[in-house]
mmCIF file of the C-alpha atoms, coordinates in Angstrom:
data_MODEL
# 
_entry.id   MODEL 
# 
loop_
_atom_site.group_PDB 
_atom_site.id 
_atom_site.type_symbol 
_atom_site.label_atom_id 
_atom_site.label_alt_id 
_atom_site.label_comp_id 
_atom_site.label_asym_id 
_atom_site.label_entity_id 
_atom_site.label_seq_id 
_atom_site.pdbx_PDB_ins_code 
_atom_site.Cartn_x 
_atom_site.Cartn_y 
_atom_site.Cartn_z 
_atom_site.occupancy 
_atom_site.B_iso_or_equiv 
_atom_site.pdbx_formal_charge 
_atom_site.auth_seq_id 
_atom_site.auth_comp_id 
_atom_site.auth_asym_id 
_atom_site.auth_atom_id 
_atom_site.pdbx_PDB_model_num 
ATOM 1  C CA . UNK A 1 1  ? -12.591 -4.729  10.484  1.00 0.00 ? 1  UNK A CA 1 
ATOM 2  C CA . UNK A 1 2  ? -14.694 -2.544  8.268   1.00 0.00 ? 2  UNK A CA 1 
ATOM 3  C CA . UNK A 1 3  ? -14.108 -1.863  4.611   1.00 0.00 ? 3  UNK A CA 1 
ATOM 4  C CA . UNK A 1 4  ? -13.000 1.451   5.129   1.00 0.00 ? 4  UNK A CA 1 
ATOM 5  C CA . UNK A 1 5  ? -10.389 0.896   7.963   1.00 0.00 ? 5  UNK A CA 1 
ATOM 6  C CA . UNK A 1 6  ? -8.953  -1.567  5.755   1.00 0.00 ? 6  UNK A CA 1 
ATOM 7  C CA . UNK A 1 7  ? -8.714  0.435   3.032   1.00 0.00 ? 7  UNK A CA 1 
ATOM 8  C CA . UNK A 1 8  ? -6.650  3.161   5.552   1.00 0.00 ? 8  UNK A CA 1 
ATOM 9  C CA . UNK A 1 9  ? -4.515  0.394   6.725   1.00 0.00 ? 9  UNK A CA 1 
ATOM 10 C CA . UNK A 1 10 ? -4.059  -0.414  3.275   1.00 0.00 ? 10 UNK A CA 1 
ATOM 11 C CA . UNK A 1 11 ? -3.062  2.938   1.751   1.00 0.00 ? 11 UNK A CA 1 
ATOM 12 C CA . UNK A 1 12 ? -0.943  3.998   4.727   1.00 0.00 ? 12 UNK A CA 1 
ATOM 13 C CA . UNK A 1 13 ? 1.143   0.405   4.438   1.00 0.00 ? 13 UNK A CA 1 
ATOM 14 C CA . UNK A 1 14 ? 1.406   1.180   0.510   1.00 0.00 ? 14 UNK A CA 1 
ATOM 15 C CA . UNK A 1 15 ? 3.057   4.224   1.137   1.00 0.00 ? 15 UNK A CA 1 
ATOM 16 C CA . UNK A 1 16 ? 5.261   3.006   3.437   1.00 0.00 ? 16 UNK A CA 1 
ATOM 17 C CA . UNK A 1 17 ? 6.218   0.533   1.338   1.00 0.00 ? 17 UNK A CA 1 
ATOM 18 C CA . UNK A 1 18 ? 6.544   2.786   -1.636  1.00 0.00 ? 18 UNK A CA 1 
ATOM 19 C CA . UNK A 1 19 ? 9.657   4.474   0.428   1.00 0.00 ? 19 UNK A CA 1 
ATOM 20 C CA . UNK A 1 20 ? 11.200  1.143   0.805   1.00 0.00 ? 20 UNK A CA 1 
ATOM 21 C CA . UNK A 1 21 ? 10.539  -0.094  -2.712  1.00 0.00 ? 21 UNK A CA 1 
ATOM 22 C CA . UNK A 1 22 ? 11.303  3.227   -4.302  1.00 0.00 ? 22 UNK A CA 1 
ATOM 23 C CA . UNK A 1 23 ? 15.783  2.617   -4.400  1.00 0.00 ? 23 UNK A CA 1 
ATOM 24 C CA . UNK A 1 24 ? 15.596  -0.817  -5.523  1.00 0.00 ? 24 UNK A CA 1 
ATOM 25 C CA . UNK A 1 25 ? 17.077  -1.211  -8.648  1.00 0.00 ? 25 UNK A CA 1 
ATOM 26 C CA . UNK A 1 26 ? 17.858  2.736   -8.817  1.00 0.00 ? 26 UNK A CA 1 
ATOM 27 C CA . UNK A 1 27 ? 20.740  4.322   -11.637 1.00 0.00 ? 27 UNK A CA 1 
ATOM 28 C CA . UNK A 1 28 ? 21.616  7.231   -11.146 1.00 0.00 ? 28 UNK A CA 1 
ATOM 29 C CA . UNK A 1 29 ? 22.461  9.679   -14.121 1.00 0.00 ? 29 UNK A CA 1 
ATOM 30 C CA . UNK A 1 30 ? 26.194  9.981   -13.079 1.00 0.00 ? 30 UNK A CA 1 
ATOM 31 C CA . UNK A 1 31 ? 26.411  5.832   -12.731 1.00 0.00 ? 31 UNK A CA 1 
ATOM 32 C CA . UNK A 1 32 ? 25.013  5.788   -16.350 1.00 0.00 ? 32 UNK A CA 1 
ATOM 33 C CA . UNK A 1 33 ? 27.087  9.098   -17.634 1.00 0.00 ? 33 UNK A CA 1 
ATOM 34 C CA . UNK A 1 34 ? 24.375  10.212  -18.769 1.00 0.00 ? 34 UNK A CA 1 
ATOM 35 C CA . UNK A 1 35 ? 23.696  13.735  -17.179 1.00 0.00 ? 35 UNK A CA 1 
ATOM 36 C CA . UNK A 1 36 ? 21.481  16.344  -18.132 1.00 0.00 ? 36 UNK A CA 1 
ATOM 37 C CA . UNK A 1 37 ? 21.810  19.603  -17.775 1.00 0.00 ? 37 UNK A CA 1 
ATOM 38 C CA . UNK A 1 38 ? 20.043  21.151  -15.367 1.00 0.00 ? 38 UNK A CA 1 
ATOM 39 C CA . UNK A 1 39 ? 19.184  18.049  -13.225 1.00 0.00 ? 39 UNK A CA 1 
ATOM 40 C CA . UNK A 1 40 ? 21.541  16.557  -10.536 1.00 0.00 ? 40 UNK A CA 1 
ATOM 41 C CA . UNK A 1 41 ? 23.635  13.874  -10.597 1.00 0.00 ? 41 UNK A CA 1 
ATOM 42 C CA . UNK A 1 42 ? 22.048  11.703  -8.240  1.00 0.00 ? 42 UNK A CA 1 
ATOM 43 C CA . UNK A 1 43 ? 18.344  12.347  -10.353 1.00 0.00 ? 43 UNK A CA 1 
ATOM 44 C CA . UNK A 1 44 ? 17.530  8.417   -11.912 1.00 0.00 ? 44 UNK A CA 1 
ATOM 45 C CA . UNK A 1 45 ? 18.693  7.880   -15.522 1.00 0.00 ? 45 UNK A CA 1 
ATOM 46 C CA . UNK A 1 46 ? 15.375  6.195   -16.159 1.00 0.00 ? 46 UNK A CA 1 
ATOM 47 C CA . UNK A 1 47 ? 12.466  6.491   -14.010 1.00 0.00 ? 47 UNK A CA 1 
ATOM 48 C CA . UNK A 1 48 ? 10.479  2.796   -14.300 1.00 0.00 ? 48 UNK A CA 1 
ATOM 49 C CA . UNK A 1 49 ? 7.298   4.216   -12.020 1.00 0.00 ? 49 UNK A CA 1 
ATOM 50 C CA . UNK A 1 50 ? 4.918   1.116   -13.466 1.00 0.00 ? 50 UNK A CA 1 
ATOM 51 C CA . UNK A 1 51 ? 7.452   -1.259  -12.021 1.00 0.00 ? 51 UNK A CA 1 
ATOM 52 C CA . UNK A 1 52 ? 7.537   0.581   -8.471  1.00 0.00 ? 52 UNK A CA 1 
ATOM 53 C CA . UNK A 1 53 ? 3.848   0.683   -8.725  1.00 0.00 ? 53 UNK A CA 1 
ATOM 54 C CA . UNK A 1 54 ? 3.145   -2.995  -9.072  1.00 0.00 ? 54 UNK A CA 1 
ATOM 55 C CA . UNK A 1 55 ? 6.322   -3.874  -6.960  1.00 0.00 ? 55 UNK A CA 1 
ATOM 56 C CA . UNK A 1 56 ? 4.870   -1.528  -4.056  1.00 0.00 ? 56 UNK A CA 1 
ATOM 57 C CA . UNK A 1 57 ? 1.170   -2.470  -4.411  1.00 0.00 ? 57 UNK A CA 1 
ATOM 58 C CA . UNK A 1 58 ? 2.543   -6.792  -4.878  1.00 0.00 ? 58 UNK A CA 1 
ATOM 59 C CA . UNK A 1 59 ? 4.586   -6.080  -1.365  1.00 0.00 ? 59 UNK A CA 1 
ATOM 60 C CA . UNK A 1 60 ? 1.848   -4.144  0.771   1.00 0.00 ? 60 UNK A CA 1 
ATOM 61 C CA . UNK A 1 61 ? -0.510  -6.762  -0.181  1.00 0.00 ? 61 UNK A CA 1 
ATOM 62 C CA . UNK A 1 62 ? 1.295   -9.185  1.262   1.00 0.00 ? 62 UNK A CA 1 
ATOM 63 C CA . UNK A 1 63 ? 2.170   -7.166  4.364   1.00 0.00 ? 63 UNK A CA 1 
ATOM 64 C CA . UNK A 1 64 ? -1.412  -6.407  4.598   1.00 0.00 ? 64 UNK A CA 1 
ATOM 65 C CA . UNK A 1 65 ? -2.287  -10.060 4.758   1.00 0.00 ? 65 UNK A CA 1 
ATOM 66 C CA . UNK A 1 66 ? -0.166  -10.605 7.233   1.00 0.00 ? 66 UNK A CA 1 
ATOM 67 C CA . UNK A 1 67 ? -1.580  -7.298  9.286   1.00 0.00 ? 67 UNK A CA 1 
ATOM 68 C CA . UNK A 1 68 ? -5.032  -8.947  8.723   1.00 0.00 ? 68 UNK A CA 1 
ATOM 69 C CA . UNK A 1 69 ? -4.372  -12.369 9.778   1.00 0.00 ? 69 UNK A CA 1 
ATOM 70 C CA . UNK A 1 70 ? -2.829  -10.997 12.839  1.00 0.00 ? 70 UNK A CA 1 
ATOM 71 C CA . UNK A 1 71 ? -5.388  -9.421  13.646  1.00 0.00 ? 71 UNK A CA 1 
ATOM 72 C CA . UNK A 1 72 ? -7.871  -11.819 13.237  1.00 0.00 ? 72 UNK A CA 1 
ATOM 73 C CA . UNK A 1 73 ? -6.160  -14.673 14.540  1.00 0.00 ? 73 UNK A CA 1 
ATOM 74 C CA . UNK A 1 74 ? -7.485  -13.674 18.301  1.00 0.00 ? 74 UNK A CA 1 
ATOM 75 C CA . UNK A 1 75 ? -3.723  -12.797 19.532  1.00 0.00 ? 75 UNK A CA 1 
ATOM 76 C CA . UNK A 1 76 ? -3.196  -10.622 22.086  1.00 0.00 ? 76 UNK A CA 1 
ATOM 77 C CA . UNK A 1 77 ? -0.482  -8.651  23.359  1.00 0.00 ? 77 UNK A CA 1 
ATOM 78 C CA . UNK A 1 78 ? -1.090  -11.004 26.711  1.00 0.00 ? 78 UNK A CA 1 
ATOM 79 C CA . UNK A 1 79 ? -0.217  -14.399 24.336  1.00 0.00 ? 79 UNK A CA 1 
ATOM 80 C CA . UNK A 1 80 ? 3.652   -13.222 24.088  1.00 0.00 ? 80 UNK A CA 1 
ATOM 81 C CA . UNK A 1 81 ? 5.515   -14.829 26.783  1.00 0.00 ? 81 UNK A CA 1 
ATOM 82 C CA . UNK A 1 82 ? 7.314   -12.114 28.801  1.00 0.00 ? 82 UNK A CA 1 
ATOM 83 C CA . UNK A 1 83 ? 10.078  -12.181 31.465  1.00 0.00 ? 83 UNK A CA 1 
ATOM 84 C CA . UNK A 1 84 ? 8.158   -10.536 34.792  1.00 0.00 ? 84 UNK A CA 1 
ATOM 85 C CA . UNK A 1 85 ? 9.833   -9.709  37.989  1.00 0.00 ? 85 UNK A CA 1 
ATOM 86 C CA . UNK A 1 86 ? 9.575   -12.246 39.850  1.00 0.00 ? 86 UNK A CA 1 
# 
């Protein structure tokens, strides 16, 4: 795999991710009570975008590993045991 299809895998997995990540841990401003005008209820009380950075980037790393050692590990699709008509 080349640098720069590993850096695609990479950035398409951390995005992913980042959709997945992005909830955890999420107040609203109507759980806190806290609304602003203006804003809706469901907006976050207190955005903490360092934390979803380093949880997304900490999380697609480690799916990426595991994308990378698949792929290297000289699996194929033929290796999975399937039921065939028999």
């Amino acid at each position: 795999m080349s640098v720069t299809s590993a850096v695609a895998i990479y950035f398409i997995i951390w995005w992913t991710v980042l959709f997945a990540v992005l909830p955890f841990g999420l107040r609203t401003q109507a759980e806190a009570g806290m609304v602003v005008p203006g804003t809706p209820e469901s907006a976050p009380a207190r955005l903490r975008i360092g934390r979803i950075v380093l949880a997304t980037s900490i999380v697609a790393g480690l799916v990426f590993a595991a994308v990378y050692g698949l792929l290297h590990s000289g699996l194929t699709l033929d290796d999975i045991p399937l039921v065939r008509d028999i």
